[in-house]
mmCIF file with all atom_site columns, C-alpha atoms in Angstrom:
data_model
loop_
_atom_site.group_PDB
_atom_site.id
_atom_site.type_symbol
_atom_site.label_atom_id
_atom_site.label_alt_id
_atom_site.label_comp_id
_atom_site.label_asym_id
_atom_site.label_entity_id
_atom_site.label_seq_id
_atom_site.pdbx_PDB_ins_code
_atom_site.Cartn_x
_atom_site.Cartn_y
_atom_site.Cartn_z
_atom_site.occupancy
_atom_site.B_iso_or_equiv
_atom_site.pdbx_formal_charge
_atom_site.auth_seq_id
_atom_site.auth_comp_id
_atom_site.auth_asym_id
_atom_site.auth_atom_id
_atom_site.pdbx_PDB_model_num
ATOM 1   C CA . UNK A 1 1   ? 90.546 -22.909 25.245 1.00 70.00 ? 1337 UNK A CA 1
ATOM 2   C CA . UNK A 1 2   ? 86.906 -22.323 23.476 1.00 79.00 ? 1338 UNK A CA 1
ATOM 3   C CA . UNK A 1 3   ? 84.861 -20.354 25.853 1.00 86.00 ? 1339 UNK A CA 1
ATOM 4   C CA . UNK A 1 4   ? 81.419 -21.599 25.972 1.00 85.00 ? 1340 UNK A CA 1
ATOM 5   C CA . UNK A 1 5   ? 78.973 -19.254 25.354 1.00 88.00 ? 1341 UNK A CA 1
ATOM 6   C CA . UNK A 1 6   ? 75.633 -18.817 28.425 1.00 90.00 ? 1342 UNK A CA 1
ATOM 7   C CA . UNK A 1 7   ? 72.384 -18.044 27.274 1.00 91.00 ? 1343 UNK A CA 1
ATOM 8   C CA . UNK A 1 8   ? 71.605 -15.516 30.085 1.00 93.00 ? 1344 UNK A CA 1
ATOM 9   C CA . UNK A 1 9   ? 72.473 -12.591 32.049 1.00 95.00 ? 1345 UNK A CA 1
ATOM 10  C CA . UNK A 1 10  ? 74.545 -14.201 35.211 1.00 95.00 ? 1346 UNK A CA 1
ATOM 11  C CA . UNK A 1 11  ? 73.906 -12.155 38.638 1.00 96.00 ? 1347 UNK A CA 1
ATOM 12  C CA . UNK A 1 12  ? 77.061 -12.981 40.870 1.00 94.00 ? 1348 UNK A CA 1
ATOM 13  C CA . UNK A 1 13  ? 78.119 -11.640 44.261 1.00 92.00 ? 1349 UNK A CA 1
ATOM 14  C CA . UNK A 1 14  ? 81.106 -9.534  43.013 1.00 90.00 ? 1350 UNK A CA 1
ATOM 15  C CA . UNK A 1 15  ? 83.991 -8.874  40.166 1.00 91.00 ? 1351 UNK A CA 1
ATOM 16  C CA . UNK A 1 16  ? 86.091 -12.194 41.251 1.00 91.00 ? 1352 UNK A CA 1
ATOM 17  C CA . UNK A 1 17  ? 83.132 -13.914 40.596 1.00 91.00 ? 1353 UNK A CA 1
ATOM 18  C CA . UNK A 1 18  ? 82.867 -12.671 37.510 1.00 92.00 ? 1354 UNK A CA 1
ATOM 19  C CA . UNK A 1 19  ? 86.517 -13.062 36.311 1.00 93.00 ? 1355 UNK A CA 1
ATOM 20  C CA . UNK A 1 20  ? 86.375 -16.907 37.664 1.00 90.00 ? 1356 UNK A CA 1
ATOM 21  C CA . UNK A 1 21  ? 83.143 -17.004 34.930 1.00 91.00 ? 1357 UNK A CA 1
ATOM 22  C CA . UNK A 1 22  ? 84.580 -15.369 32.328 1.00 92.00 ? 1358 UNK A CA 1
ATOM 23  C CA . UNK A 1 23  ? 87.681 -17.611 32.587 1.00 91.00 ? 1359 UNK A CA 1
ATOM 24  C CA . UNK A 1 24  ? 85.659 -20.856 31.135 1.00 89.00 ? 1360 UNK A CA 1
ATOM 25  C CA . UNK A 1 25  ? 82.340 -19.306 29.572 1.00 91.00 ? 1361 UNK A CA 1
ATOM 26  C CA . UNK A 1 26  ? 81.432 -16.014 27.097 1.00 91.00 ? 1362 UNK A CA 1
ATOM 27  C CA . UNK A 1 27  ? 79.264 -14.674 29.630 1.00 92.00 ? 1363 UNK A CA 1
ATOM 28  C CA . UNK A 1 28  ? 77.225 -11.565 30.743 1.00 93.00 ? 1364 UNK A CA 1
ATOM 29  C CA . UNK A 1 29  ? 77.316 -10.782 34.489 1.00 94.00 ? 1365 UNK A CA 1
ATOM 30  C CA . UNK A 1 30  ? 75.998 -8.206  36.784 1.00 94.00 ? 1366 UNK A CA 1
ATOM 31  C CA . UNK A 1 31  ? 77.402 -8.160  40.243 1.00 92.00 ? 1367 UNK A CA 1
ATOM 32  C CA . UNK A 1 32  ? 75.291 -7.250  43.206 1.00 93.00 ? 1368 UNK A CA 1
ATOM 33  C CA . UNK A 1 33  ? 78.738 -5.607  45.055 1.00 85.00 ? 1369 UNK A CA 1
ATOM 34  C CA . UNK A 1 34  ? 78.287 -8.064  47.840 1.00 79.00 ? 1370 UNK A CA 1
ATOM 35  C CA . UNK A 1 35  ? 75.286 -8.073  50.137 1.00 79.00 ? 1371 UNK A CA 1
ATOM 36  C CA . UNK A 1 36  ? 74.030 -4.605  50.017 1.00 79.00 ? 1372 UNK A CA 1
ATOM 37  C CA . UNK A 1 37  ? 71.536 -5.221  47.118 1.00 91.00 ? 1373 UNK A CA 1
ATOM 38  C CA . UNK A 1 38  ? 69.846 -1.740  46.045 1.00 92.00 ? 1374 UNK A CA 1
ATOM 39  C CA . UNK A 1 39  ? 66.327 -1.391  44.719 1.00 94.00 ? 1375 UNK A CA 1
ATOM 40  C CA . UNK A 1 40  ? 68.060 0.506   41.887 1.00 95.00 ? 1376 UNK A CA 1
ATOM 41  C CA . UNK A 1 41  ? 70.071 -2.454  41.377 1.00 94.00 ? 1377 UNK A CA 1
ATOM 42  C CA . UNK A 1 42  ? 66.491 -5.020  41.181 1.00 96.00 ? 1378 UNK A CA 1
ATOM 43  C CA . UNK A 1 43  ? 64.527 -2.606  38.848 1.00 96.00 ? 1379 UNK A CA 1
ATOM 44  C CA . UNK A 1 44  ? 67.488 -2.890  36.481 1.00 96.00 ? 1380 UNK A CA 1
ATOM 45  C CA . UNK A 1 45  ? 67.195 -6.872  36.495 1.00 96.00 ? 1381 UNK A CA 1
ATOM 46  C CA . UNK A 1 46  ? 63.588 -6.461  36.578 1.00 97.00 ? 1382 UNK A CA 1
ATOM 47  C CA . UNK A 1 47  ? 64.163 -4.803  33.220 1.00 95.00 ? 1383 UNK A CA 1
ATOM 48  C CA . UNK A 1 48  ? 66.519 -6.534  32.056 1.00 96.00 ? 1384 UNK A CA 1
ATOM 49  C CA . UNK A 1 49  ? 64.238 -10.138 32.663 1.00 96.00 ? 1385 UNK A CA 1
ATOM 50  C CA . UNK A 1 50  ? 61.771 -8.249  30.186 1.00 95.00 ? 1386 UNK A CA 1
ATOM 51  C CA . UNK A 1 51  ? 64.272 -9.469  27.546 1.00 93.00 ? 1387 UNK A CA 1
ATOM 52  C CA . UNK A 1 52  ? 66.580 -11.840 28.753 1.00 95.00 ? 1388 UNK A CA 1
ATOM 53  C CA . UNK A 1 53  ? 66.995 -15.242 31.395 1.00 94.00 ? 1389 UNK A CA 1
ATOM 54  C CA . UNK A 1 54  ? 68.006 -13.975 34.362 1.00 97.00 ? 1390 UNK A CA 1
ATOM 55  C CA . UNK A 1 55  ? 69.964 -16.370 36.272 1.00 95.00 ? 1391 UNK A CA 1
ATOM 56  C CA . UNK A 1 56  ? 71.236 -16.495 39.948 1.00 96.00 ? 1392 UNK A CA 1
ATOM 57  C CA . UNK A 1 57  ? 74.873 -17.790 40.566 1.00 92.00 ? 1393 UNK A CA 1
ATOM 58  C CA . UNK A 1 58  ? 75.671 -16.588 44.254 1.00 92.00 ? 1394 UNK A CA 1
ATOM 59  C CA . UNK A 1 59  ? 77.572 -18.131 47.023 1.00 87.00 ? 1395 UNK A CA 1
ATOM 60  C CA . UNK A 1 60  ? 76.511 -20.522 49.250 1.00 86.00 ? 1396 UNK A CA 1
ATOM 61  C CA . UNK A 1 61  ? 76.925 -18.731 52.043 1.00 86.00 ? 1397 UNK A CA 1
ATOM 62  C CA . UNK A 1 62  ? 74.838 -17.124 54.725 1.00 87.00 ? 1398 UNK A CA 1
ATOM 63  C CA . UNK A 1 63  ? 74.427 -13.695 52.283 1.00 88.00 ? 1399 UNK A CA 1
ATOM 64  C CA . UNK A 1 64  ? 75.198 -15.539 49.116 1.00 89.00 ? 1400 UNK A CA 1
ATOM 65  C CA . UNK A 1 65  ? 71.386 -17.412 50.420 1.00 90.00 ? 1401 UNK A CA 1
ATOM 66  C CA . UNK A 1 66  ? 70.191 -14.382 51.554 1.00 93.00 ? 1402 UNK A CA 1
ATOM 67  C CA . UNK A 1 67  ? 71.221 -12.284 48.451 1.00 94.00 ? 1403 UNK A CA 1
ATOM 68  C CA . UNK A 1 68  ? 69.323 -14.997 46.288 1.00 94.00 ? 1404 UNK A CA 1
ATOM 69  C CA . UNK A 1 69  ? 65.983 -15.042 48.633 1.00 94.00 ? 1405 UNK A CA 1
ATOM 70  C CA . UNK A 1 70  ? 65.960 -10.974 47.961 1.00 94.00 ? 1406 UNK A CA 1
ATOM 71  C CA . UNK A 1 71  ? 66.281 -11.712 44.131 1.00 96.00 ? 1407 UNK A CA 1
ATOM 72  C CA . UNK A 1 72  ? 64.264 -14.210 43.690 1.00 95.00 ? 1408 UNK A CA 1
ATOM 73  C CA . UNK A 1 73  ? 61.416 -12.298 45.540 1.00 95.00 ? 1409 UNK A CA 1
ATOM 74  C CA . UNK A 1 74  ? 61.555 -9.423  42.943 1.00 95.00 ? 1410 UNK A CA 1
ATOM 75  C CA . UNK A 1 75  ? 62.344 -12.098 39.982 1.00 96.00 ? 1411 UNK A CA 1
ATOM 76  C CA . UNK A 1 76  ? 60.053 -15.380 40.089 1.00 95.00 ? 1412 UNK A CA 1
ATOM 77  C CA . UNK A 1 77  ? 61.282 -16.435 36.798 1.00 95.00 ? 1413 UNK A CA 1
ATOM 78  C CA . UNK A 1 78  ? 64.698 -15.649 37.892 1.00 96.00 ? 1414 UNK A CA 1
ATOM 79  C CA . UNK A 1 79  ? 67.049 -19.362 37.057 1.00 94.00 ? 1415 UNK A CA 1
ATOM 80  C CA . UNK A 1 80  ? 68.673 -20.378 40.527 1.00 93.00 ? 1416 UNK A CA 1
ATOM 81  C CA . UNK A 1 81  ? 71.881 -22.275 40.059 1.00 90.00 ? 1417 UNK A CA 1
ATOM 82  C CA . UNK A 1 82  ? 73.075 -23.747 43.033 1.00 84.00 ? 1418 UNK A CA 1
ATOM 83  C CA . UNK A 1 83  ? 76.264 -23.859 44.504 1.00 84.00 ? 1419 UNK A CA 1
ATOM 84  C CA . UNK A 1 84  ? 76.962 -27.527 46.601 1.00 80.00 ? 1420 UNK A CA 1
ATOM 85  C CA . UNK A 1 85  ? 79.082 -26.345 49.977 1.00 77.00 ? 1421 UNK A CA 1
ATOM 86  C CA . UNK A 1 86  ? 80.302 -30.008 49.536 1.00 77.00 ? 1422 UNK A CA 1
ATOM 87  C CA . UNK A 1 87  ? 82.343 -29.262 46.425 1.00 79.00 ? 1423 UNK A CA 1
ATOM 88  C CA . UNK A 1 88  ? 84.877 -26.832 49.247 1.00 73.00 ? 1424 UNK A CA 1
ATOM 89  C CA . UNK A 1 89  ? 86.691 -29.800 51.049 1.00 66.00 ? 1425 UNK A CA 1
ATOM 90  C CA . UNK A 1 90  ? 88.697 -28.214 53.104 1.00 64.00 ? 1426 UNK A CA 1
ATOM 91  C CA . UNK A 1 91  ? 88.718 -24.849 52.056 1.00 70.00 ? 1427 UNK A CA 1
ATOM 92  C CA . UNK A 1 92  ? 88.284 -21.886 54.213 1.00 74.00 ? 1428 UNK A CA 1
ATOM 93  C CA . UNK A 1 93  ? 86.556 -20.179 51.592 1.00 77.00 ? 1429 UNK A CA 1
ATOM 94  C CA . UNK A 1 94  ? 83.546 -21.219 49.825 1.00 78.00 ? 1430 UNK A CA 1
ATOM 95  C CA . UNK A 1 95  ? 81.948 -19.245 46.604 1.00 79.00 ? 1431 UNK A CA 1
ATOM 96  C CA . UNK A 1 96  ? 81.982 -19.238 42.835 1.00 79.00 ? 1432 UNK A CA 1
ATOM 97  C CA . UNK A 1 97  ? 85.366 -17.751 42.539 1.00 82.00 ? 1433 UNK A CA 1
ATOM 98  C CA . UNK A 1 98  ? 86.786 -20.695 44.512 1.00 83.00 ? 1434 UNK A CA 1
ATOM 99  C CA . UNK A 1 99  ? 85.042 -23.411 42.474 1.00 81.00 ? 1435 UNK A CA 1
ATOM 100 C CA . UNK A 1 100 ? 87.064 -25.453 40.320 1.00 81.00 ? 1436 UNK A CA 1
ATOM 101 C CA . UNK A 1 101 ? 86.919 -26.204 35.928 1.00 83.00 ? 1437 UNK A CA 1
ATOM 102 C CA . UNK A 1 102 ? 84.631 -29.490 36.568 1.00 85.00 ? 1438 UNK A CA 1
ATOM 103 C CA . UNK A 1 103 ? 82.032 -27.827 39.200 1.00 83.00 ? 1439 UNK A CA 1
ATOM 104 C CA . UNK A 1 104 ? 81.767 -25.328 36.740 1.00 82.00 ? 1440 UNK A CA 1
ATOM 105 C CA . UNK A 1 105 ? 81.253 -26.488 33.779 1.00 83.00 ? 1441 UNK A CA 1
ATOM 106 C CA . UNK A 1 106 ? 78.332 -29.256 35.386 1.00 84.00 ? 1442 UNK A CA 1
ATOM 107 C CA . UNK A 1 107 ? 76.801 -25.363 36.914 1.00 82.00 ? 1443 UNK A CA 1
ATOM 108 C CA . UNK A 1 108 ? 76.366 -23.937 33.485 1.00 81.00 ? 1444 UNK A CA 1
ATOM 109 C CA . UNK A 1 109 ? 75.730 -26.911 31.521 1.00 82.00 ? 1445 UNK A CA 1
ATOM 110 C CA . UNK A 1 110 ? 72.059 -26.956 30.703 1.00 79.00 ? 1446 UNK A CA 1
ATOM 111 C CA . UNK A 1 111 ? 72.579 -22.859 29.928 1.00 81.00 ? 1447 UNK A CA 1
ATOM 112 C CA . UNK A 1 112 ? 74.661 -23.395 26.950 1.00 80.00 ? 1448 UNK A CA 1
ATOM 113 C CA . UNK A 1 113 ? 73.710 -21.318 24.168 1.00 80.00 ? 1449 UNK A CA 1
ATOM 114 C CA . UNK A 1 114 ? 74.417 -17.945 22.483 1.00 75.00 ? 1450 UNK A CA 1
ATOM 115 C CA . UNK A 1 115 ? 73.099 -14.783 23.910 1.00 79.00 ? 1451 UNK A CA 1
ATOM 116 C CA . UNK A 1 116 ? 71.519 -12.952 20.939 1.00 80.00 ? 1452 UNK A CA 1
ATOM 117 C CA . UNK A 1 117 ? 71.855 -9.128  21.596 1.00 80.00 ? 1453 UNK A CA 1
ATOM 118 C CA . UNK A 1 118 ? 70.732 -6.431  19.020 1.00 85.00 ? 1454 UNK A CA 1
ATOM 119 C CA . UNK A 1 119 ? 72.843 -3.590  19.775 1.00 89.00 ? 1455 UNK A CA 1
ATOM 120 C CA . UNK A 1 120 ? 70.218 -0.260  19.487 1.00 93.00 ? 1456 UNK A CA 1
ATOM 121 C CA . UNK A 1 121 ? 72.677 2.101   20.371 1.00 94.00 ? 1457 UNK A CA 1
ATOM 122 C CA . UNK A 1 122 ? 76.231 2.549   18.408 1.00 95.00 ? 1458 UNK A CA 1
ATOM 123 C CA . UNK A 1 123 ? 79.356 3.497   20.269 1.00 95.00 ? 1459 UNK A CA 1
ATOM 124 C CA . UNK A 1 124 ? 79.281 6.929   18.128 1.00 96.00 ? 1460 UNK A CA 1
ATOM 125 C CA . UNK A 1 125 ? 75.886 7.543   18.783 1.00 96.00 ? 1461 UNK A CA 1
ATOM 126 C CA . UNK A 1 126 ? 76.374 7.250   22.921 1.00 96.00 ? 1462 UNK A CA 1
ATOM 127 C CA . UNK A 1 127 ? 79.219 9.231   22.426 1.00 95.00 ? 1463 UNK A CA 1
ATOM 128 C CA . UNK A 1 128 ? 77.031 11.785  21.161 1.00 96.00 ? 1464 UNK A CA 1
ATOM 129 C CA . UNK A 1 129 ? 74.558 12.417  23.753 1.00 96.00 ? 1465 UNK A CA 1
ATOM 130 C CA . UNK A 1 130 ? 75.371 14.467  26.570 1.00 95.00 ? 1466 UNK A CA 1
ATOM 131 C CA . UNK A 1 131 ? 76.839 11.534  29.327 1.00 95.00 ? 1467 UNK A CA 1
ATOM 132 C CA . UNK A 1 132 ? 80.331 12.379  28.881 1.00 90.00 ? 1468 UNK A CA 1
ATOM 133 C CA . UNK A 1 133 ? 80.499 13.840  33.134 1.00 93.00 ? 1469 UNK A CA 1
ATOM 134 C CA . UNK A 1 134 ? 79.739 11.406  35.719 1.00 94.00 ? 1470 UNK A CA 1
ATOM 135 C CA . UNK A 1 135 ? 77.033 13.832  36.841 1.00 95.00 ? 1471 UNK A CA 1
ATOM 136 C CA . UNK A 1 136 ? 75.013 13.511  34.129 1.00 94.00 ? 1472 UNK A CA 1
ATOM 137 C CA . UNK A 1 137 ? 74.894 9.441   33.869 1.00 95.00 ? 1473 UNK A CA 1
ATOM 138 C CA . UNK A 1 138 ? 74.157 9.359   37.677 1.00 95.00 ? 1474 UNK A CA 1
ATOM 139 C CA . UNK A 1 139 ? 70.885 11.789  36.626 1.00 95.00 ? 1475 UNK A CA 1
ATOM 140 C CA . UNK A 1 140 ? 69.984 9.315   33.634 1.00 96.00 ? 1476 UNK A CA 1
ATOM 141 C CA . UNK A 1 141 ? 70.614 6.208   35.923 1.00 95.00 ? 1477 UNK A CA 1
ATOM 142 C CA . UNK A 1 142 ? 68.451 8.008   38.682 1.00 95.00 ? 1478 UNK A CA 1
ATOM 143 C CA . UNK A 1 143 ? 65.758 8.582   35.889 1.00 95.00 ? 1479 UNK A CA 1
ATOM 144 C CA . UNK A 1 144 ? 65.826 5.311   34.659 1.00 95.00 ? 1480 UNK A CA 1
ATOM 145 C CA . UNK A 1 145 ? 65.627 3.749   38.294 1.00 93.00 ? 1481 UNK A CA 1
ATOM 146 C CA . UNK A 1 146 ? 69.044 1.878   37.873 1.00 94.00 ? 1482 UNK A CA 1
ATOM 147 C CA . UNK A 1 147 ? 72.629 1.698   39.494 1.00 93.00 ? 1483 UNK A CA 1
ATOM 148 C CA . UNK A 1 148 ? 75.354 4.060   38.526 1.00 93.00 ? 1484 UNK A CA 1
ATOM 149 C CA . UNK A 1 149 ? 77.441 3.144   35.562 1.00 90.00 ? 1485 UNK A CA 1
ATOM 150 C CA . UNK A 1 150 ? 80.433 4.125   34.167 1.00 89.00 ? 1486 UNK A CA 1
ATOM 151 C CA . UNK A 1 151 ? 80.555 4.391   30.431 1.00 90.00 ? 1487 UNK A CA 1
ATOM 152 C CA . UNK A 1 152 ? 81.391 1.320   29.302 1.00 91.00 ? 1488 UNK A CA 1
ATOM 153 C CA . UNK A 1 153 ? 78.824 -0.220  31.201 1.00 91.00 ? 1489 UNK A CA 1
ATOM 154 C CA . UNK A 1 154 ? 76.568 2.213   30.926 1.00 95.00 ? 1490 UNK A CA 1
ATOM 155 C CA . UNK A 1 155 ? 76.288 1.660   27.509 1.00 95.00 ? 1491 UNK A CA 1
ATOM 156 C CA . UNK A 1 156 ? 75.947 -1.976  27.645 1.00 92.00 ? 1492 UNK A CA 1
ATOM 157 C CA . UNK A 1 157 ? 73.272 -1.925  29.630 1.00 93.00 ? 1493 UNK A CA 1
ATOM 158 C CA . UNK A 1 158 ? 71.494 0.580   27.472 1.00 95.00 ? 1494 UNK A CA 1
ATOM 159 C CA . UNK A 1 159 ? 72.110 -1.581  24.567 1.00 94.00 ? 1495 UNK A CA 1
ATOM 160 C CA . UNK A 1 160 ? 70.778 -4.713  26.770 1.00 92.00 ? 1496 UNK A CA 1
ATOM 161 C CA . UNK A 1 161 ? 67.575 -2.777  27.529 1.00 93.00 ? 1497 UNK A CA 1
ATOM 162 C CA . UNK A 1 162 ? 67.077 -2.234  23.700 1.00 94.00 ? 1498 UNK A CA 1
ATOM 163 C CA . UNK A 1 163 ? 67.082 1.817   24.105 1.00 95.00 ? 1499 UNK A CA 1
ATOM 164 C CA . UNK A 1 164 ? 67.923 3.904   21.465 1.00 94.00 ? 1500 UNK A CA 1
ATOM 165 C CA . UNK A 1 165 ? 69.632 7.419   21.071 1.00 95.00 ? 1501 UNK A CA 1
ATOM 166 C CA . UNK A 1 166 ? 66.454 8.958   20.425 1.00 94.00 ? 1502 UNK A CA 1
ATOM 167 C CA . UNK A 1 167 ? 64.723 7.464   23.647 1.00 95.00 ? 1503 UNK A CA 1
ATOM 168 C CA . UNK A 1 168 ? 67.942 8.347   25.640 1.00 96.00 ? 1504 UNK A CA 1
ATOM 169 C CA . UNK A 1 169 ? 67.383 11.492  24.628 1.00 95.00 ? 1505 UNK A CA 1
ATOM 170 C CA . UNK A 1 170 ? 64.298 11.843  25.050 1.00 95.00 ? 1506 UNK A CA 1
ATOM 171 C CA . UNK A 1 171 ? 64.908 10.922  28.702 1.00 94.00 ? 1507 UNK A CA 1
ATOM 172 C CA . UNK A 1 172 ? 67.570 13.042  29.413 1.00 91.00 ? 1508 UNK A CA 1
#
């Protein structure tokens, strides 16, 4: 099955969510880790709307709405997708990792496109600068006003906020 590609950075509730995305669509996500929503975690979206469509893809629960209110209040131009509790006939469970192919697919539909990202940072040159202890990513995410990430997604989300070795460095 072709994935079909989003033309956005996806903010979902957690990793399920994400898998159940990345199942139909080639697709960015950053997970809030449930309702707990840190400022850390808004200043990076609040970054990362400086070059990209943010859009909102969250339950439709009580702190899926809640969740989305917080976001939306830090991110105007934030895209809200919503999430029909209708579509969960008799299911205990209602979210985005429950919904089925069709409900989808009609979600994401007017968000087709590619994602065009530049990468500004090589995998060589992050391996060069001094992140390789968890200690010294949780000082540059601290610096930078963002939530802890592990390499891999650390340097994604470099590369997403255009910075370059020489500006990590210069940070660090």
């Amino acid at each position: 099955m072709v994935k079909i590609p989003v033309n956005g950075i996806v903010v979902v509730e957690g990793k399920t969510d994400t898998q159940q995305l990345q199942r139909y669509f080639d697709v960015l996500t950053i997970a809030t880790n449930g309702f707990a929503v840190s400022q850390r975690l808004i200043n990076c979206l609040k970054l990362l709307s400086q070059h990209y469509r943010i859009i909102l893809c969250l339950d439709p629960d009580g702190p899926g709405k809640k969740i989305t209110a917080r976001l939306l209040a830090a991110l105007p131009n934030a895209k809200v997708i919503a999430i029909d509790k209708r579509w969960f006939k008799n299911q205990s469970k209602i979210g985005l990792a429950e919904l089925d192919e069709k409900h989808m697919r009609n979600l994401f539909n007017d968000l087709i496109g590619e994602l065009t990202v530049k990468p500004t940072l090589t995998w060589n040159d992050y391996q060069a600068l001094p992140l390789d202890t968890r200690n010294a990513r949780i000082q540059l995410c601290a610096k930078l006003s963002i939530p802890y990430f592990n390499h891999l997604q650390l340097f994604k989300i470099l590369n997403l906020l255009k910075f370059n070795q020489a500006k990590i460095k210069y940070i660090i």
